Amino acid sequence: MAKIQQNNEVIGNETKSVYSSEYQQVMFDFDAKLKSVISHGSDNAVKKHRERGKLLARERIDLLLDPKTPFLELSSFAAFDQYNNNFPSAGIVSGIGVIHGRECMIVANDATVKGGTYVRETIKKHVRAQEIAFKNNLPCVYLVDSGGIFLPEQSKVFPDRYDFGRVFYNQARLSAEGISQIAVVMGSCTAGGAYVPAMSDETIIVRNQGTIFIGGPPLVKAATGEEVSAEELGGGEVHSSISGVADHLAEDDIDALKICRRLIEKLPKATKFESTIQPEKSPLYPSENIYDLLPIDLKKPIDMKAIIKHLVDGSDFQEFKETYGKTLITGFASLKGIPIGILGNQSFLTAESARKGAHFIQLCNQRQIPILFLQNITGFIVGKKYEHEGIARDGAKLINVVANSSVPKITLIVGGSFGAGNYAMAGRAYDPDFLFMWPHARISVMGGEQASGVLKNIGGNGASNNLIDQFEEESTAYYSSSRIWDDGILDPAQTRDILGLAFTITLNQKLGNTKYGVFRM
Ligand code: COA
């Protein structure tokens, strides 16, 4: 992702004219890349799909959701610049939308992309969607239209812990938690894929269109010599009246989506955790002005307080320890009416700023206030003086509280995300509920020049321009999003709306008690 998609209109296009000149090129590039990944498969595949009377994956989602409500699409750039760009959005659309007022996780196969088959990123995206559903107590709707595993990639998608089998494992665990699993079979569900509907609490299948079978007609013929059509083997009539693998028979896509909406309507009401929601207030500064605050050159500082004032309600930010550990800004605000705590980097982390951050996160946990991490971090301060003062010990305190914090946390990478600073500021390994990046942001263990310098000093062979080029390529937001190291790339001007949606979703969590490990004093 992305922009918020609403009834197939992209909100925010009108902001183009106000891009700052420096950021304009970044946004033109972002828009062009986004357009290429959300355009589904090839023209031929789309034509064939439509001739079969089927709707495209994003059209299906649009009809499933309540009118005029936003869809928080995740990881649109999955598989970008991989597989010769033959898997736009990794052939699957995932995200959170509202059905009869209830937030739901939607996972929709895109059959126009290699028959909706799964490569590594497709699985990662599907599994990630289920993890978000698990944590945030979101009913799952699977709009199934898939040929299963993309066979040439089988060794990368079949056997390991988080490979294809994890999808069905997660369905079993989600269902056991009372998180509803609903499948709408709108095309193929072959082999392992047959378990998506079979493992669901309720399944809808479209007549003369949906099929579910462990082995398709060619495999049956090869194995037993039996000749049977797909419809006869595992079509809608078969599964809704003979096998019982499906529970509802729909006439077409639209009918199936209507039935699905009715099923969600009948689910028990969701309970949200107590948060003192205030009426929402706009920031004092237009969101589009954020572009002017973003230097393309990451060596130039970003004014984090100014960014915060463009994101939060009324631009009202109550700072905590304003004059101490100033390289980390901490404080309280509201976003779309939801009280949040914010930690934002103003420079590298020092012992004081690490202790300040740890103290602040403890406050947020004690008060049950969700946290927003704004990363622009080169790492912890280095040098003899700081090592002697025990910077590693103070850094560890911050990492300890971030790892054990139990309130919702969302991370936004606004600039650089390098080294252990990434860990201390709730990088992916620290399980933030959502992690987003801005289009020009960078993520890697260190900058290319620094890595080259390190290798030069230790006499390594890789100290060359090649290494700098490699780091340059591997650290972009698109490289990260393609591999699902994040949940999406955001248009800075839409970030407030998207964070508002994301924090609203986290209010569905059941909060546990916070426990910390041993702090080295
Ligand atoms: N692995 C690799 N490629 C696959 C595939 C698979 N499982 N299933 C489909 N494809 C590819 C096709 O080769 C074709 O590629 P192309 O665009 O480069 O020509 C593309 O996906 C579309 O497939 P096609 O058969 O033309 O589309 P369709 O809409 O008529 O049928 C399926 C789609 C999924 C019903 C059909 O392709 C099929 O039955 N595939 C095999 C399913 C299977 O046995 N899976 C078991 C894996 S666990």
Coordinates of C-alpha atoms and ligand atoms in Angstrom, one line a residue:
M1 CA 0.0 0.0 0.0
A2 CA -0.5 2.6 -0.6
K3 CA -3.3 5.0 -0.7
I4 CA -6.5 4.3 1.0
Q5 CA -8.8 2.9 -1.6
Q6 CA -12.4 3.9 -1.3
N7 CA -15.0 2.6 -3.8
N8 CA -12.2 2.3 -6.3
E9 CA -11.3 6.0 -6.1
V10 CA -7.9 6.9 -4.9
I11 CA -8.2 9.5 -2.2
G12 CA -5.5 12.1 -2.3
N13 CA -4.7 12.4 -6.0
E14 CA -5.7 16.1 -5.8
T15 CA -2.7 16.7 -3.6
K16 CA -0.3 16.2 -6.5
S17 CA -0.2 19.9 -7.4
V18 CA 1.2 20.8 -4.0
Y19 CA 4.1 18.4 -3.9
S20 CA 7.2 20.4 -2.9
S21 CA 9.6 20.5 -5.8
E22 CA 12.1 18.2 -4.2
Y23 CA 9.6 15.6 -3.2
Q24 CA 7.6 15.8 -6.4
Q25 CA 9.8 13.3 -8.2
V26 CA 9.5 10.9 -5.4
M27 CA 5.7 11.1 -5.5
F28 CA 5.5 10.8 -9.3
D29 CA 7.6 7.7 -9.0
F30 CA 5.5 6.3 -6.2
D31 CA 2.2 7.0 -8.1
A32 CA 3.5 5.3 -11.2
K33 CA 4.8 2.2 -9.3
L34 CA 1.5 2.0 -7.3
K35 CA -0.5 2.1 -10.5
S36 CA 1.5 -0.7 -12.0
V37 CA 1.0 -3.0 -9.1
I38 CA -2.7 -2.5 -8.5
S39 CA -3.6 -3.0 -12.2
H40 CA -4.1 -6.7 -11.8
G41 CA -2.6 -9.2 -14.3
S42 CA -2.1 -9.0 -18.0
D43 CA -4.8 -7.5 -20.3
N44 CA -5.5 -10.9 -21.7
A45 CA -5.9 -12.5 -18.3
V46 CA -8.3 -9.7 -17.2
K47 CA -10.3 -10.1 -20.4
K48 CA -10.6 -13.9 -19.9
H49 CA -11.6 -13.4 -16.3
R50 CA -14.3 -10.9 -17.2
E51 CA -15.6 -13.1 -20.0
R52 CA -16.3 -15.7 -17.4
G53 CA -18.6 -13.2 -15.6
K54 CA -16.1 -12.8 -12.8
L55 CA -15.3 -9.6 -11.0
L56 CA -11.6 -8.5 -10.3
A57 CA -10.3 -9.0 -6.8
R58 CA -10.4 -5.3 -5.8
E59 CA -13.9 -5.0 -7.3
R60 CA -15.1 -7.9 -5.2
I61 CA -13.7 -6.3 -2.1
D62 CA -15.3 -3.0 -3.0
L63 CA -18.8 -4.7 -3.2
L64 CA -18.1 -6.6 0.1
L65 CA -17.4 -3.5 2.1
D66 CA -19.9 -1.0 3.5
P67 CA -20.3 1.8 0.9
K68 CA -18.1 4.9 1.3
T69 CA -15.9 3.2 3.9
P70 CA -12.1 3.0 3.5
F71 CA -10.2 -0.1 2.8
L72 CA -6.7 -0.3 4.4
E73 CA -4.9 -2.2 1.8
L74 CA -1.7 -3.9 3.0
S75 CA 1.6 -4.6 1.1
S76 CA 0.5 -3.6 -2.4
F77 CA 4.2 -3.6 -3.4
A78 CA 4.7 -7.3 -2.4
A79 CA 6.9 -9.1 -5.0
F80 CA 7.6 -5.7 -6.8
D81 CA 10.6 -5.9 -9.1
Q82 CA 10.8 -9.7 -8.6
Y83 CA 9.7 -12.6 -10.9
N84 CA 10.1 -10.2 -13.9
N85 CA 7.2 -8.2 -12.3
N86 CA 4.8 -11.1 -13.2
F87 CA 3.2 -11.1 -9.8
P88 CA 1.8 -7.6 -9.1
S89 CA 0.9 -7.3 -5.4
A90 CA 2.1 -10.9 -5.2
G91 CA -1.2 -12.0 -6.8
I92 CA -3.2 -11.4 -3.6
V93 CA -5.0 -8.4 -2.1
S94 CA -5.2 -8.2 1.6
G95 CA -6.4 -5.5 4.0
I96 CA -8.9 -4.4 6.5
G97 CA -12.3 -3.1 5.7
V98 CA -15.7 -2.6 7.3
I99 CA -18.7 -5.0 6.8
H100 CA -21.9 -4.1 8.6
G101 CA -19.9 -1.8 10.8
R102 CA -17.5 -4.6 11.8
E103 CA -13.7 -4.4 10.9
C104 CA -12.7 -7.5 9.0
M105 CA -9.5 -8.8 7.4
I106 CA -10.1 -9.6 3.7
V107 CA -7.7 -11.8 1.7
A108 CA -8.6 -12.0 -2.0
N109 CA -6.7 -14.1 -4.6
D110 CA -6.1 -12.3 -7.9
A111 CA -6.8 -15.0 -10.5
T112 CA -5.6 -12.8 -13.3
V113 CA -2.0 -13.1 -11.8
K114 CA -0.8 -16.6 -12.8
G115 CA -4.1 -18.2 -12.0
G116 CA -4.0 -16.7 -8.4
T117 CA -1.1 -19.0 -7.5
Y118 CA 1.2 -18.6 -4.5
V119 CA 4.8 -17.6 -4.6
R120 CA 6.8 -16.9 -1.4
E121 CA 5.5 -13.3 -1.1
T122 CA 1.9 -14.4 -1.6
I123 CA 2.1 -16.7 1.3
K124 CA 4.0 -14.2 3.4
K125 CA 1.2 -11.7 2.7
H126 CA -1.6 -14.2 3.5
V127 CA 0.1 -15.3 6.7
R128 CA 0.8 -11.7 7.8
A129 CA -2.9 -10.8 7.2
Q130 CA -3.9 -13.7 9.5
E131 CA -1.4 -12.6 12.2
I132 CA -2.9 -9.1 12.1
A133 CA -6.4 -10.7 12.4
F134 CA -5.2 -12.8 15.3
K135 CA -3.8 -9.9 17.3
N136 CA -6.6 -7.6 16.5
N137 CA -9.5 -10.0 16.8
L138 CA -10.7 -9.5 13.2
P139 CA -13.0 -11.9 11.4
C140 CA -11.4 -13.2 8.2
V141 CA -13.0 -13.3 4.8
Y142 CA -11.1 -15.3 2.1
L143 CA -12.2 -14.5 -1.4
V144 CA -10.7 -17.7 -3.0
D145 CA -9.8 -18.0 -6.6
S146 CA -6.4 -19.8 -6.8
G147 CA -4.6 -22.6 -8.5
G148 CA -2.6 -23.2 -5.2
I149 CA 1.2 -23.2 -5.2
F150 CA 3.0 -21.8 -8.2
L151 CA 4.7 -25.0 -9.0
P152 CA 8.1 -23.8 -10.3
E153 CA 8.7 -22.2 -6.9
Q154 CA 7.6 -25.2 -4.8
S155 CA 10.8 -25.6 -2.8
K156 CA 10.5 -22.0 -1.6
V157 CA 6.8 -22.2 -0.6
F158 CA 6.0 -25.7 0.5
P159 CA 8.0 -27.2 3.3
D160 CA 9.0 -24.6 5.9
R161 CA 7.4 -23.4 9.0
Y162 CA 5.9 -20.2 7.6
D163 CA 5.2 -21.7 4.1
F164 CA 1.8 -22.6 2.6
G165 CA 0.8 -25.0 5.4
R166 CA 0.9 -22.1 7.8
V167 CA -2.2 -20.6 6.2
F168 CA -4.4 -23.6 7.3
Y169 CA -2.6 -23.9 10.6
N170 CA -3.5 -20.3 11.3
Q171 CA -7.2 -20.9 10.2
A172 CA -7.4 -23.7 12.8
R173 CA -5.9 -21.5 15.5
L174 CA -8.0 -18.4 14.6
S175 CA -11.2 -20.4 14.6
A176 CA -10.2 -21.9 18.0
E177 CA -9.9 -18.4 19.3
G178 CA -13.4 -17.6 18.2
I179 CA -12.2 -15.4 15.3
S180 CA -14.6 -16.2 12.5
Q181 CA -13.2 -17.7 9.3
I182 CA -15.4 -17.3 6.2
A183 CA -14.5 -18.5 2.7
V184 CA -16.2 -17.4 -0.5
V185 CA -15.2 -19.7 -3.3
M186 CA -15.3 -17.7 -6.5
G187 CA -13.0 -19.8 -8.6
S188 CA -10.5 -22.6 -8.1
C189 CA -9.4 -24.1 -4.8
T190 CA -7.1 -26.8 -5.8
A191 CA -4.9 -29.2 -3.8
G192 CA -3.7 -27.5 -0.6
G193 CA -5.9 -24.5 -1.5
A194 CA -9.0 -26.7 -0.9
Y195 CA -8.3 -26.5 2.8
V196 CA -9.0 -22.7 2.8
P197 CA -12.8 -23.4 2.4
A198 CA -12.7 -26.7 4.2
M199 CA -11.0 -25.2 7.3
S200 CA -13.4 -22.2 7.3
D201 CA -16.3 -21.9 9.8
E202 CA -18.7 -21.1 7.0
T203 CA -18.2 -21.4 3.2
I204 CA -20.0 -19.9 0.3
I205 CA -19.5 -21.3 -3.3
V206 CA -20.5 -19.8 -6.6
R207 CA -22.5 -22.1 -8.9
N208 CA -20.8 -23.1 -12.2
Q209 CA -17.7 -21.1 -11.2
G210 CA -16.3 -22.2 -7.8
T211 CA -14.5 -25.5 -7.5
I212 CA -12.9 -27.3 -4.6
F213 CA -10.8 -30.4 -5.0
I214 CA -7.8 -32.1 -3.5
G215 CA -6.8 -33.2 -7.0
G216 CA -8.1 -31.6 -10.2
P217 CA -9.4 -33.5 -13.3
P218 CA -6.0 -33.9 -14.9
L219 CA -4.5 -35.3 -11.7
V220 CA -7.5 -37.7 -11.2
K221 CA -7.1 -38.9 -14.8
A222 CA -3.4 -39.5 -14.4
A223 CA -3.8 -41.2 -11.0
T224 CA -6.9 -43.4 -11.6
G225 CA -7.9 -43.0 -15.3
E226 CA -11.2 -41.6 -14.2
E227 CA -12.5 -38.8 -16.6
V228 CA -14.5 -36.2 -14.9
S229 CA -15.3 -32.5 -15.4
A230 CA -14.2 -29.9 -12.8
E231 CA -17.9 -29.1 -12.1
E232 CA -18.8 -32.8 -11.6
L233 CA -15.7 -33.3 -9.4
G234 CA -16.0 -30.4 -7.1
G235 CA -18.4 -27.7 -8.3
G236 CA -20.9 -25.6 -6.3
E237 CA -23.8 -28.1 -6.6
V238 CA -21.5 -31.0 -5.5
H239 CA -20.2 -29.3 -2.4
S240 CA -23.4 -27.6 -1.3
S241 CA -25.7 -30.7 -1.7
I242 CA -23.5 -33.8 -1.8
S243 CA -20.2 -33.4 0.1
G244 CA -21.2 -30.7 2.5
V245 CA -17.8 -29.0 2.1
A246 CA -19.7 -25.7 1.4
D247 CA -22.6 -24.3 3.3
H248 CA -24.2 -21.7 0.9
L249 CA -24.7 -21.8 -2.9
A250 CA -24.5 -18.5 -4.6
E251 CA -25.6 -17.7 -8.2
D252 CA -22.7 -15.4 -9.0
D253 CA -20.0 -13.1 -7.5
I254 CA -22.5 -10.4 -6.4
D255 CA -24.8 -12.9 -4.8
A256 CA -21.9 -14.6 -3.0
L257 CA -20.7 -11.2 -1.6
K258 CA -24.2 -10.4 -0.4
I259 CA -24.4 -13.7 1.4
C260 CA -21.1 -13.1 3.0
R261 CA -22.2 -9.6 4.2
R262 CA -25.3 -11.3 5.8
L263 CA -23.1 -13.8 7.6
I264 CA -20.9 -11.1 9.0
E265 CA -23.9 -9.1 10.1
K266 CA -25.0 -12.0 12.3
L267 CA -21.7 -12.4 14.1
P268 CA -21.6 -11.5 17.8
K269 CA -20.6 -7.8 18.4
A270 CA -16.9 -7.0 18.9
T271 CA -15.7 -5.6 22.2
K272 CA -13.1 -2.9 22.1
F273 CA -10.7 -2.0 24.9
E274 CA -11.4 1.1 26.9
S275 CA -9.8 4.2 25.5
T276 CA -10.9 7.7 26.2
I277 CA -11.7 8.6 22.6
Q278 CA -12.0 12.4 22.1
P279 CA -13.8 14.2 19.3
E280 CA -11.4 14.3 16.4
K281 CA -9.7 17.7 15.5
S282 CA -7.8 18.5 12.3
P283 CA -4.1 19.4 12.7
L284 CA -3.4 23.1 12.3
Y285 CA -1.3 22.4 9.2
P286 CA -2.4 20.8 6.0
S287 CA -1.2 17.2 5.6
E288 CA 0.3 18.0 2.1
N289 CA 2.8 20.4 3.8
I290 CA 4.6 17.3 5.1
Y291 CA 6.2 17.0 1.7
D292 CA 8.0 20.2 2.3
L293 CA 9.5 18.8 5.5
L294 CA 11.1 15.8 3.8
P295 CA 14.6 16.2 2.4
I296 CA 15.5 13.5 -0.1
D297 CA 19.0 13.4 1.2
L298 CA 18.8 11.4 4.4
K299 CA 22.0 13.0 5.7
K300 CA 19.9 16.2 6.2
P301 CA 17.9 16.4 9.5
I302 CA 14.2 15.9 9.5
D303 CA 12.3 18.2 12.0
M304 CA 10.4 15.5 13.8
K305 CA 8.4 17.9 16.0
A306 CA 7.1 19.6 12.8
I307 CA 6.1 16.2 11.4
I308 CA 4.3 15.3 14.6
K309 CA 2.4 18.6 14.5
H310 CA 1.2 17.8 11.0
L311 CA -0.1 14.4 12.1
V312 CA -1.9 14.8 15.5
D313 CA -5.2 16.3 16.4
G314 CA -5.1 20.1 16.8
S315 CA -1.3 19.9 16.4
D316 CA -1.5 19.5 20.2
F317 CA 1.6 17.6 21.4
Q318 CA 2.3 17.4 25.2
E319 CA 6.0 16.8 25.4
F320 CA 7.6 14.6 28.1
K321 CA 11.1 15.4 29.3
E322 CA 11.4 18.1 26.6
T323 CA 14.8 19.3 27.8
Y324 CA 16.4 15.9 28.6
G325 CA 17.8 13.3 26.1
K326 CA 16.7 15.6 23.3
T327 CA 17.7 13.2 20.5
L328 CA 14.5 11.3 21.2
I329 CA 11.3 13.3 21.3
T330 CA 8.6 11.8 23.5
G331 CA 5.1 13.0 24.3
F332 CA 1.3 12.5 24.3
A333 CA -1.2 13.5 21.7
S334 CA -4.5 12.3 20.1
L335 CA -4.8 11.0 16.5
K336 CA -8.3 10.9 15.1
G337 CA -9.5 11.2 18.7
I338 CA -7.5 8.2 20.0
P339 CA -5.0 9.1 22.7
I340 CA -1.5 7.9 21.8
G341 CA 2.1 8.2 23.0
I342 CA 4.8 9.2 20.4
L343 CA 8.5 8.5 20.3
G344 CA 10.3 10.2 17.4
N345 CA 14.0 10.3 16.6
Q346 CA 15.7 13.7 16.3
S347 CA 19.1 12.2 15.9
F348 CA 21.1 9.1 17.0
L349 CA 20.2 7.5 20.4
T350 CA 22.2 8.4 23.5
A351 CA 22.2 6.9 27.0
E352 CA 19.9 9.7 28.1
S353 CA 17.5 9.4 25.2
A354 CA 17.4 5.6 25.5
R355 CA 16.5 5.9 29.3
K356 CA 14.0 8.6 28.5
G357 CA 12.3 6.3 25.8
A358 CA 12.2 3.4 28.2
H359 CA 10.6 5.5 31.0
F360 CA 8.0 6.9 28.5
I361 CA 7.0 3.5 27.2
Q362 CA 6.5 2.3 30.7
L363 CA 4.1 5.3 31.2
C364 CA 2.2 4.4 28.1
N365 CA 1.8 0.8 29.3
Q366 CA 0.7 1.8 32.7
R367 CA -1.9 4.1 31.2
Q368 CA -2.8 1.7 28.4
I369 CA -2.0 4.2 25.7
P370 CA -1.1 2.9 22.2
I371 CA 2.3 4.0 20.9
L372 CA 3.5 5.5 17.6
F373 CA 7.2 5.2 16.8
L374 CA 8.5 7.6 14.2
Q375 CA 11.8 6.3 13.0
N376 CA 14.6 8.4 11.5
I377 CA 17.5 6.7 13.1
T378 CA 21.2 6.0 12.3
G379 CA 21.7 4.0 15.5
F380 CA 23.2 4.5 18.9
I381 CA 26.0 6.9 19.5
V382 CA 29.5 5.3 19.2
G383 CA 33.0 6.1 20.7
K384 CA 35.2 5.2 23.6
K385 CA 33.6 7.6 26.0
Y386 CA 30.1 6.2 25.4
E387 CA 31.1 2.6 25.5
H388 CA 32.8 3.3 28.9
E389 CA 29.6 5.0 30.1
G390 CA 27.7 1.8 29.2
I391 CA 25.7 2.9 26.2
A392 CA 24.9 -0.8 25.4
R393 CA 23.4 -1.1 28.9
D394 CA 21.0 1.9 28.4
G395 CA 20.2 0.8 24.9
A396 CA 19.3 -2.6 26.2
K397 CA 16.8 -1.0 28.6
L398 CA 14.9 0.6 25.7
I399 CA 15.0 -2.6 23.7
N400 CA 13.7 -4.5 26.7
V401 CA 10.7 -2.3 27.2
V402 CA 9.9 -2.1 23.5
A403 CA 10.0 -6.0 23.3
N404 CA 7.8 -6.4 26.4
S405 CA 5.4 -3.5 25.8
S406 CA 1.8 -4.8 25.6
V407 CA -0.1 -1.8 24.3
P408 CA -0.7 -1.5 20.6
K409 CA 2.3 -0.1 18.7
I410 CA 2.6 1.2 15.2
T411 CA 5.9 2.1 13.6
L412 CA 6.4 4.6 10.7
I413 CA 9.8 4.9 9.0
V414 CA 9.9 8.5 8.0
G415 CA 13.6 8.6 7.0
G416 CA 16.4 6.2 7.8
S417 CA 16.2 3.0 9.8
F418 CA 19.6 1.7 10.5
G419 CA 21.4 -0.7 12.9
A420 CA 20.2 -1.3 16.4
G421 CA 18.3 1.9 16.3
N422 CA 15.8 -0.1 14.2
Y423 CA 15.4 -2.5 17.1
A424 CA 15.1 0.1 19.8
M425 CA 12.4 2.0 17.8
A426 CA 10.1 -1.1 17.3
G427 CA 11.4 -2.5 14.0
R428 CA 9.7 -5.5 12.4
A429 CA 11.4 -7.9 14.8
Y430 CA 9.7 -6.2 17.7
D431 CA 6.2 -7.0 16.5
P432 CA 4.7 -3.6 15.9
D433 CA 1.0 -4.1 15.0
F434 CA 1.6 -2.3 11.8
L435 CA 4.9 -1.0 10.2
F436 CA 4.7 1.5 7.4
M437 CA 7.4 3.4 5.4
W438 CA 7.4 6.7 3.5
P439 CA 8.5 6.4 -0.2
H440 CA 12.0 7.9 0.2
A441 CA 12.8 6.0 3.5
R442 CA 15.7 3.6 3.7
I443 CA 16.2 0.5 5.8
S444 CA 19.5 -1.5 6.2
V445 CA 22.0 -2.5 8.8
M446 CA 24.0 0.6 8.0
G447 CA 24.5 3.0 5.0
G448 CA 26.4 1.6 2.0
E449 CA 29.3 4.1 2.5
Q450 CA 29.6 3.1 6.1
A451 CA 29.6 -0.6 5.3
S452 CA 32.2 -0.1 2.6
G453 CA 34.3 1.9 5.1
V454 CA 34.0 -0.8 7.7
L455 CA 35.1 -3.5 5.3
K456 CA 38.0 -1.3 4.1
N457 CA 39.2 -1.0 7.6
I458 CA 39.1 -4.7 8.3
G459 CA 40.6 -5.5 5.0
G460 CA 37.5 -7.1 3.5
N461 CA 37.3 -7.6 -0.3
G462 CA 33.8 -6.1 -0.6
A463 CA 34.9 -2.6 0.1
S464 CA 34.0 -1.2 -3.3
N465 CA 31.5 0.7 -5.2
N466 CA 29.7 -2.5 -5.8
L467 CA 28.9 -2.8 -2.1
I468 CA 27.7 0.8 -2.0
D469 CA 25.5 0.1 -5.0
Q470 CA 24.2 -3.1 -3.4
F471 CA 23.3 -1.3 -0.2
E472 CA 21.7 1.5 -2.3
E473 CA 19.4 -1.0 -4.1
E474 CA 18.6 -3.2 -1.1
S475 CA 17.7 -0.4 1.3
T476 CA 14.8 1.3 -0.6
A477 CA 11.3 1.3 0.7
Y478 CA 10.3 -0.7 -2.4
Y479 CA 12.8 -3.4 -1.8
S480 CA 11.5 -3.7 1.8
S481 CA 7.9 -3.7 0.8
S482 CA 8.5 -6.2 -2.0
R483 CA 9.7 -8.6 0.7
I484 CA 7.0 -7.7 3.2
W485 CA 9.4 -6.4 5.8
D486 CA 6.7 -3.7 6.3
D487 CA 3.0 -3.5 5.8
G488 CA 3.1 -0.9 3.1
I489 CA 4.5 2.4 1.7
L490 CA 2.4 5.4 2.5
D491 CA 1.8 8.7 0.8
P492 CA 3.0 11.1 3.5
A493 CA -0.1 13.3 2.9
Q494 CA -2.4 10.3 3.6
T495 CA -0.5 9.1 6.7
R496 CA -2.7 10.7 9.3
D497 CA -5.8 9.0 7.8
I498 CA -4.1 5.7 7.6
L499 CA -2.6 5.8 11.1
G500 CA -6.1 6.7 12.3
L501 CA -7.6 3.6 10.7
A502 CA -4.7 1.5 12.0
F503 CA -5.0 2.7 15.6
T504 CA -8.8 2.2 15.4
I505 CA -8.2 -1.4 14.4
T506 CA -5.8 -2.0 17.3
L507 CA -8.6 -1.1 19.8
N508 CA -10.0 -4.6 19.1
Q509 CA -7.0 -6.1 21.0
K510 CA -7.2 -7.8 24.3
L511 CA -4.5 -6.2 26.3
G512 CA -2.4 -8.4 28.6
N513 CA -0.4 -7.3 31.7
T514 CA 2.9 -5.8 30.9
K515 CA 6.0 -7.7 32.3
Y516 CA 9.6 -6.7 31.7
G517 CA 12.8 -8.7 31.9
V518 CA 15.8 -7.9 34.0
F519 CA 17.1 -4.4 33.5
R520 CA 20.9 -4.1 33.7
M521 CA 21.4 -1.1 36.1
Ligands
COA1 N1 1.7 -23.5 -11.0 C1 2.4 -22.7 -11.9 N2 1.7 -22.0 -12.8 C2 0.4 -22.1 -12.8 C3 -0.3 -22.9 -11.9 C4 0.4 -23.6 -11.0 N3 -0.2 -24.3 -10.0 N4 -1.7 -22.8 -12.2 C5 -1.8 -21.9 -13.2 N5 -0.6 -21.5 -13.6 C6 -0.2 -20.5 -14.6 C7 -0.5 -21.0 -16.1 O1 0.6 -21.7 -16.6 C8 -0.7 -19.7 -16.8 O2 0.5 -19.1 -17.0 P1 0.8 -18.1 -18.2 O3 -0.1 -16.9 -18.0 O4 2.2 -17.8 -18.1 O5 0.4 -18.9 -19.4 C9 -1.5 -18.9 -15.7 O6 -1.1 -19.4 -14.5 C10 -3.0 -18.9 -15.9 O7 -3.4 -20.3 -15.9 P2 -4.5 -20.7 -17.0 O8 -4.7 -22.2 -16.8 O9 -4.3 -20.2 -18.3 O10 -5.8 -20.0 -16.3 P3 -7.2 -20.5 -16.1 O11 -7.9 -19.3 -15.4 O12 -7.9 -21.0 -17.2 O13 -7.1 -21.7 -15.0 C11 -6.4 -22.7 -12.9 C12 -6.5 -21.4 -13.7 C13 -5.7 -22.4 -11.6 C14 -7.8 -23.3 -12.7 C15 -5.6 -23.7 -13.8 O14 -4.4 -23.1 -14.3 C16 -5.1 -24.9 -13.0 O15 -5.9 -25.9 -12.8 N6 -3.9 -24.9 -12.5 C17 -3.3 -26.1 -11.8 C18 -3.8 -26.1 -10.4 C19 -3.1 -27.2 -9.6 O16 -3.2 -28.4 -10.0 N7 -2.5 -26.8 -8.5 C20 -1.8 -27.7 -7.6 C21 -0.7 -26.9 -7.0 S1 -0.7 -27.2 -5.3

